[in-house]
mmCIF file of the C-alpha atoms, coordinates in Angstrom:
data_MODEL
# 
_entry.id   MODEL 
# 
loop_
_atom_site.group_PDB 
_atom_site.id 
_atom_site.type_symbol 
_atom_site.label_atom_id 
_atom_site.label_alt_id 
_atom_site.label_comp_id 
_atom_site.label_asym_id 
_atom_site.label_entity_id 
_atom_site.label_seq_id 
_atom_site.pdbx_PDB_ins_code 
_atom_site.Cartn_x 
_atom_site.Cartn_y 
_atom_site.Cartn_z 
_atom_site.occupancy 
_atom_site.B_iso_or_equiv 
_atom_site.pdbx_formal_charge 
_atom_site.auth_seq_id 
_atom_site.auth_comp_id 
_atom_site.auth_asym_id 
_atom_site.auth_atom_id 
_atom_site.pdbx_PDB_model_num 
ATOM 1   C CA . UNK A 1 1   ? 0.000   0.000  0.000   1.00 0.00 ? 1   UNK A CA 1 
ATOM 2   C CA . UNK A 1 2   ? 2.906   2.686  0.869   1.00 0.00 ? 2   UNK A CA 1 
ATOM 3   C CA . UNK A 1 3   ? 4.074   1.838  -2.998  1.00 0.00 ? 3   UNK A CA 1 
ATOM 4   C CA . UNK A 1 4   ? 0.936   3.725  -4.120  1.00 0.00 ? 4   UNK A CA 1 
ATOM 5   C CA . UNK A 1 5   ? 1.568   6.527  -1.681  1.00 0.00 ? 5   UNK A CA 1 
ATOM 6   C CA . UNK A 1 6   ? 4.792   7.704  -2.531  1.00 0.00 ? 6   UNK A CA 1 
ATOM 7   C CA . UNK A 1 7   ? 3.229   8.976  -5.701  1.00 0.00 ? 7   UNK A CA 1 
ATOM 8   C CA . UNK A 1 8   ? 0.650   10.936 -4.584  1.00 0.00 ? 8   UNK A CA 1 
ATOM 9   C CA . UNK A 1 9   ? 2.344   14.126 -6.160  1.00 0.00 ? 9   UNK A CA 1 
ATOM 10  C CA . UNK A 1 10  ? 0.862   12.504 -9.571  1.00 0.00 ? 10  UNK A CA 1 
ATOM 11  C CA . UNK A 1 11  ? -1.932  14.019 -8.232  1.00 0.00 ? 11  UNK A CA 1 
ATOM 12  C CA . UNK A 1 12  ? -0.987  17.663 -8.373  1.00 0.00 ? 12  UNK A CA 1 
ATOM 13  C CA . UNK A 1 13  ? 1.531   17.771 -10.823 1.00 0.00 ? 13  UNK A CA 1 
ATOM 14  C CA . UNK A 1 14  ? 0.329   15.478 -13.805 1.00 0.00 ? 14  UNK A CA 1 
ATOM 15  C CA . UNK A 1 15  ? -3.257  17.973 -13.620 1.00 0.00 ? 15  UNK A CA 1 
ATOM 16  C CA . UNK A 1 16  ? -1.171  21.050 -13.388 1.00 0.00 ? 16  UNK A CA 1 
ATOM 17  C CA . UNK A 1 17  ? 0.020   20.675 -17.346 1.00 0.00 ? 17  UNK A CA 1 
ATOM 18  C CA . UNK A 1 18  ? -3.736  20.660 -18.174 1.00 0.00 ? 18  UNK A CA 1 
ATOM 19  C CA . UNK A 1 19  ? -4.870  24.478 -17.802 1.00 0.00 ? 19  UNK A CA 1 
ATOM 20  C CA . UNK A 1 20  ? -1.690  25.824 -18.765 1.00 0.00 ? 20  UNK A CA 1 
ATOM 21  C CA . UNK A 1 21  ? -2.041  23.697 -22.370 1.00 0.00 ? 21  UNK A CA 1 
ATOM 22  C CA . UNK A 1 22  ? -5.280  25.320 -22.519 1.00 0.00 ? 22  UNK A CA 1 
ATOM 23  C CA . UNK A 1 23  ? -4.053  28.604 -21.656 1.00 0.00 ? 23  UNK A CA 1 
ATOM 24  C CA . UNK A 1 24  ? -0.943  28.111 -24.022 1.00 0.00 ? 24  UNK A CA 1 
ATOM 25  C CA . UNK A 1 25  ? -3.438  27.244 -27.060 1.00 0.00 ? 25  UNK A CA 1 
ATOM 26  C CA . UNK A 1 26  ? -5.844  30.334 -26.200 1.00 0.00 ? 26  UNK A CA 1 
ATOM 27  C CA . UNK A 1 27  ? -2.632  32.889 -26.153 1.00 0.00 ? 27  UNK A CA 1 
ATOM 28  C CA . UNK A 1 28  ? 0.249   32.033 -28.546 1.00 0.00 ? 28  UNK A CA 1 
ATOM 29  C CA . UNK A 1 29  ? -2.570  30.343 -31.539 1.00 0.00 ? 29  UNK A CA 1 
ATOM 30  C CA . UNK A 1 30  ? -5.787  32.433 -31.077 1.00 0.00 ? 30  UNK A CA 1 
ATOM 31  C CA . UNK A 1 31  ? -6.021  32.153 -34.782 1.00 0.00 ? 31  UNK A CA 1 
ATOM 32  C CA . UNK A 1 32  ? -5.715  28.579 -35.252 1.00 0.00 ? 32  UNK A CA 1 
ATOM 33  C CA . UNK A 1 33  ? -7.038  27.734 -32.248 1.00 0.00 ? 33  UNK A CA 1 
ATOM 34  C CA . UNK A 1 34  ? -10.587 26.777 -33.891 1.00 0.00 ? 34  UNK A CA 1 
ATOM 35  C CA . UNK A 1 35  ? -8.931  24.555 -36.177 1.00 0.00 ? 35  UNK A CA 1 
ATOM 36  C CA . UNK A 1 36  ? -6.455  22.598 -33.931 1.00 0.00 ? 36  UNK A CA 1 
ATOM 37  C CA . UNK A 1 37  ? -9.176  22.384 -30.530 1.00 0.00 ? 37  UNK A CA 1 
ATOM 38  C CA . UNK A 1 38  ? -9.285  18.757 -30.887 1.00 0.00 ? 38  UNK A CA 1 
ATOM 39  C CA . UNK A 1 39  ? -5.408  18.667 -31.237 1.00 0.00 ? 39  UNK A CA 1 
ATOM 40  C CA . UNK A 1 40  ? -4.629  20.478 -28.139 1.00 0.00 ? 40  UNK A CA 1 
ATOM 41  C CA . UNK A 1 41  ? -7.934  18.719 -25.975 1.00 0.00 ? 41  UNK A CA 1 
ATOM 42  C CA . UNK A 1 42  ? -6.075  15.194 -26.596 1.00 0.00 ? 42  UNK A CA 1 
ATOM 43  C CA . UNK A 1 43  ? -3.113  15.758 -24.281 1.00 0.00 ? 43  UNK A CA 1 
ATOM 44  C CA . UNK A 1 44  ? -5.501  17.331 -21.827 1.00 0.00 ? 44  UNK A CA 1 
ATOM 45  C CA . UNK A 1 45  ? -7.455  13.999 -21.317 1.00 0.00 ? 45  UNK A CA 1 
ATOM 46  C CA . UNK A 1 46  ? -4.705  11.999 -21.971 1.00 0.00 ? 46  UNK A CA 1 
ATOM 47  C CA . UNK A 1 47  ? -3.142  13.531 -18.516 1.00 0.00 ? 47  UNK A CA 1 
ATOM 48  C CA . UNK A 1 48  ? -6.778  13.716 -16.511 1.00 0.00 ? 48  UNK A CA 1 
ATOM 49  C CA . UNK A 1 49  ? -7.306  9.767  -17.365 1.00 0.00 ? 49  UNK A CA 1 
ATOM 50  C CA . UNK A 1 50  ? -3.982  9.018  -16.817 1.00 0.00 ? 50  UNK A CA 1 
ATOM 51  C CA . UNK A 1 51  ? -4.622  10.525 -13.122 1.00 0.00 ? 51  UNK A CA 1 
ATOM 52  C CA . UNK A 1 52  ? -8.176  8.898  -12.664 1.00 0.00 ? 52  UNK A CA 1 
ATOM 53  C CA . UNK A 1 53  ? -6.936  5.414  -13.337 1.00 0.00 ? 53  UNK A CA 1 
ATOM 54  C CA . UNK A 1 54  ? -4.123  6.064  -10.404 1.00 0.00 ? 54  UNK A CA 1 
ATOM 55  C CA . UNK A 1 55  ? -6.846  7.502  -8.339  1.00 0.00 ? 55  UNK A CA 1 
ATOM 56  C CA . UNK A 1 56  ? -9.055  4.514  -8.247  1.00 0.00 ? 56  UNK A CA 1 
ATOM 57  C CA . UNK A 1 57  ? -6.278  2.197  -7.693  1.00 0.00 ? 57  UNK A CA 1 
ATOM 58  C CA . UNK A 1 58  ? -5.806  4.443  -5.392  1.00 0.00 ? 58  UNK A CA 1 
ATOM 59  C CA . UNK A 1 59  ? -9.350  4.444  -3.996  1.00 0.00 ? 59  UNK A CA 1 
ATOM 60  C CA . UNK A 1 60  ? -9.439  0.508  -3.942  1.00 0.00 ? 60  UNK A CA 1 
ATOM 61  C CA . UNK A 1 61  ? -6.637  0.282  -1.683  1.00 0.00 ? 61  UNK A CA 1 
ATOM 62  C CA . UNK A 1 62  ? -7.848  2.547  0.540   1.00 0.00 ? 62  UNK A CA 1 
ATOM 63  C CA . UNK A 1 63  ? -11.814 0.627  0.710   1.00 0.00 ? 63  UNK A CA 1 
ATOM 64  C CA . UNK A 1 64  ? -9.637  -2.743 1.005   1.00 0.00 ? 64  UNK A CA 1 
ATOM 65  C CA . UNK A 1 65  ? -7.736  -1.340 4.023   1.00 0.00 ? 65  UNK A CA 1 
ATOM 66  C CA . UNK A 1 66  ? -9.378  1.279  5.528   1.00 0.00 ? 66  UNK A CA 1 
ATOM 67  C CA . UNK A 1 67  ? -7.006  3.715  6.616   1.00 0.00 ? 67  UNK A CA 1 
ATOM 68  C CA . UNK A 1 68  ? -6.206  6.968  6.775   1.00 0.00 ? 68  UNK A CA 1 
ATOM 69  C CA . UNK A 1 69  ? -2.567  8.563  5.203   1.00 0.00 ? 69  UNK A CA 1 
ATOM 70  C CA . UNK A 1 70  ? -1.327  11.891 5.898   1.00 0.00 ? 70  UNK A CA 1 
ATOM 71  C CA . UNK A 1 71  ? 1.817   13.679 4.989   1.00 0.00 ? 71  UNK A CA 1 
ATOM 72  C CA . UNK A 1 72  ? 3.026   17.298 5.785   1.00 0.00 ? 72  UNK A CA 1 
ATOM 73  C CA . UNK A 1 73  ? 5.808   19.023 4.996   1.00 0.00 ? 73  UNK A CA 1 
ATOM 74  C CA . UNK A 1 74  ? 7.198   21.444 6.920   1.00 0.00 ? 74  UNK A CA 1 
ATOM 75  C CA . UNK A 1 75  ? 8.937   24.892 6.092   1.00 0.00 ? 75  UNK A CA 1 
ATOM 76  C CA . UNK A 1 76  ? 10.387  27.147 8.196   1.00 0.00 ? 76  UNK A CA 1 
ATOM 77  C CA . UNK A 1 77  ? 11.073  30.200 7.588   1.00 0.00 ? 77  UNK A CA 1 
ATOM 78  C CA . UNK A 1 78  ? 12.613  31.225 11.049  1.00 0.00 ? 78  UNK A CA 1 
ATOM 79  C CA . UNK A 1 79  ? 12.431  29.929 14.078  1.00 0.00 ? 79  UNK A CA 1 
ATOM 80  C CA . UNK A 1 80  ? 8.932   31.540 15.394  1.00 0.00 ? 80  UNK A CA 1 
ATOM 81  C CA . UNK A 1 81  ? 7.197   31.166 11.662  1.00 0.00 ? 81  UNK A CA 1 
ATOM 82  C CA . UNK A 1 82  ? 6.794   27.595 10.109  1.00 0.00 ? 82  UNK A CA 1 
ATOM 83  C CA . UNK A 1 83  ? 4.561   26.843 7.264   1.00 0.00 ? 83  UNK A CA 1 
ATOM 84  C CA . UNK A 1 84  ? 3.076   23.463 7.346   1.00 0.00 ? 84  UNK A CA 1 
ATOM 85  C CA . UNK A 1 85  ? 1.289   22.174 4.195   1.00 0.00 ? 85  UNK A CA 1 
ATOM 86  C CA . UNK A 1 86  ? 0.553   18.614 2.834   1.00 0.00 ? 86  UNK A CA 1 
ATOM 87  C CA . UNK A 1 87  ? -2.177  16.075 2.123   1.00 0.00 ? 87  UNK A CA 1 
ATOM 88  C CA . UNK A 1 88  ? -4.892  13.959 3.952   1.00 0.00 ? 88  UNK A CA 1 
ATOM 89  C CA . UNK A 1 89  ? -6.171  10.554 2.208   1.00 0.00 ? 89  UNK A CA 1 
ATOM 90  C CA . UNK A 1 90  ? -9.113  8.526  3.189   1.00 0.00 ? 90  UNK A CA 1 
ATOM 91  C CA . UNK A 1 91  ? -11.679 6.271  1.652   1.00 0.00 ? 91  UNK A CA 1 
ATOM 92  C CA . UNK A 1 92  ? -14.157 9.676  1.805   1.00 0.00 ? 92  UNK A CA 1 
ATOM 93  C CA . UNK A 1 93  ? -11.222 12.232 0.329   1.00 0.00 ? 93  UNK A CA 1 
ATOM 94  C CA . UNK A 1 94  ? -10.516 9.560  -2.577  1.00 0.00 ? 94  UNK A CA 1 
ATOM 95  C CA . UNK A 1 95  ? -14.196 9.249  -3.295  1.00 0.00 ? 95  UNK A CA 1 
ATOM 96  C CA . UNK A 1 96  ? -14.082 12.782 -4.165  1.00 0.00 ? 96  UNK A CA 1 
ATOM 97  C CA . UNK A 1 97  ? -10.903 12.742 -5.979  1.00 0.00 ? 97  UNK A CA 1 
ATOM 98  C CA . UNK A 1 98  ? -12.316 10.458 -8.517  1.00 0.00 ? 98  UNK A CA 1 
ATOM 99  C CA . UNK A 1 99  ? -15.570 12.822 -8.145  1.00 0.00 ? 99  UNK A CA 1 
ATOM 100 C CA . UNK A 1 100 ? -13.723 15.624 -9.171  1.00 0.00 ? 100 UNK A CA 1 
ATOM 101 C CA . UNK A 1 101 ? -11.236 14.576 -11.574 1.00 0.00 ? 101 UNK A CA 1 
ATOM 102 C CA . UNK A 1 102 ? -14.395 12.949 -13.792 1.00 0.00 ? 102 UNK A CA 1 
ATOM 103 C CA . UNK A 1 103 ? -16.463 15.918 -13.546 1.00 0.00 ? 103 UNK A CA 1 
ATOM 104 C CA . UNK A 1 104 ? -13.390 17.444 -14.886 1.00 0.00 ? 104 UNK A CA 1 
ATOM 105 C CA . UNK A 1 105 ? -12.955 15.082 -17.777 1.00 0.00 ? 105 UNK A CA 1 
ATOM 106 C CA . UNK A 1 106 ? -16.416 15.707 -18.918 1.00 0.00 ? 106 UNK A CA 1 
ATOM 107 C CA . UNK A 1 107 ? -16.365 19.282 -18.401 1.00 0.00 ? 107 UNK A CA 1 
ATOM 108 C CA . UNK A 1 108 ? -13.407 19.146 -21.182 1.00 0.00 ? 108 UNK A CA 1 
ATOM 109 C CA . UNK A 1 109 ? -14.645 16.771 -23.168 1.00 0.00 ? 109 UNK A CA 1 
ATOM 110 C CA . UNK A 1 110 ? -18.273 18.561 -23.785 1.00 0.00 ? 110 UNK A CA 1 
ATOM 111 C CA . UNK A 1 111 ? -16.513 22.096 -23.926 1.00 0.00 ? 111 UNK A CA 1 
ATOM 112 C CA . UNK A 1 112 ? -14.390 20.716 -27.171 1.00 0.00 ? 112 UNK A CA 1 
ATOM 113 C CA . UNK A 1 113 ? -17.216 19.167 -28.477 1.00 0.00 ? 113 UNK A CA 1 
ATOM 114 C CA . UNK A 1 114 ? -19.237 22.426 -28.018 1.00 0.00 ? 114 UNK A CA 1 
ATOM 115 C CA . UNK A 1 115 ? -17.120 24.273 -29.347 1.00 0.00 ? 115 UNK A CA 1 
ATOM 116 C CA . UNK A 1 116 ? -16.624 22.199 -32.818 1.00 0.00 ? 116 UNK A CA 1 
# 
């Protein structure tokens, strides 16, 4: 089970490409951005499935076992200011995970196919 943790950062970083394709197509090819939509929505999904297939492996461990993983990093600044950030995963939070990242597939899909 700690194999599938350690890449949690899939998470964040794999969906992170996503909006800034989009935004890269809307500002360097406004022009040929009606003909090419389909072009530049591939990658997109490509990167949100790749993320919901980790996320309900994810999810199935986590219904198998039951339990609750939580990481935090720590940064301090000095010695009276830290900053403490990290994640929280349990069979709810993975639930919506998938939630999310599906709504978010089908938001992009019907969007391209809107706009087409």
């Amino acid at each position: 089970m700690e194999h599938t943790y350690q890449y949690l950062w899939i998470i964040s970083f794999v969906t992170l490409p996503v909006p800034m394709l989009i935004g890269m197509r809307l500002l360097l090819f406004p022009v040929s951005t009606k003909k090419l939509h389909h072009i530049w929505a591939f990658p997109s999904v490509l990167l949100l499935s790749t993320v919901m297939v980790f996320l309900i492996d994810l999810f199935i461990q986590q219904i198998n076992s039951s339990s609750i993983y939580q990481y935090v990093w720590s940064w301090t600044i000095n010695n009276d200011f830290s900053l403490e950030f990290g994640h929280l995963i349990d069979p709810r939070s993975s639930i919506l995970l998938i939630l999310i990242i599906a709504v978010g597939i089908l938001v992009l899909v019907y969007s391209e196919l809107y706009v087409s």
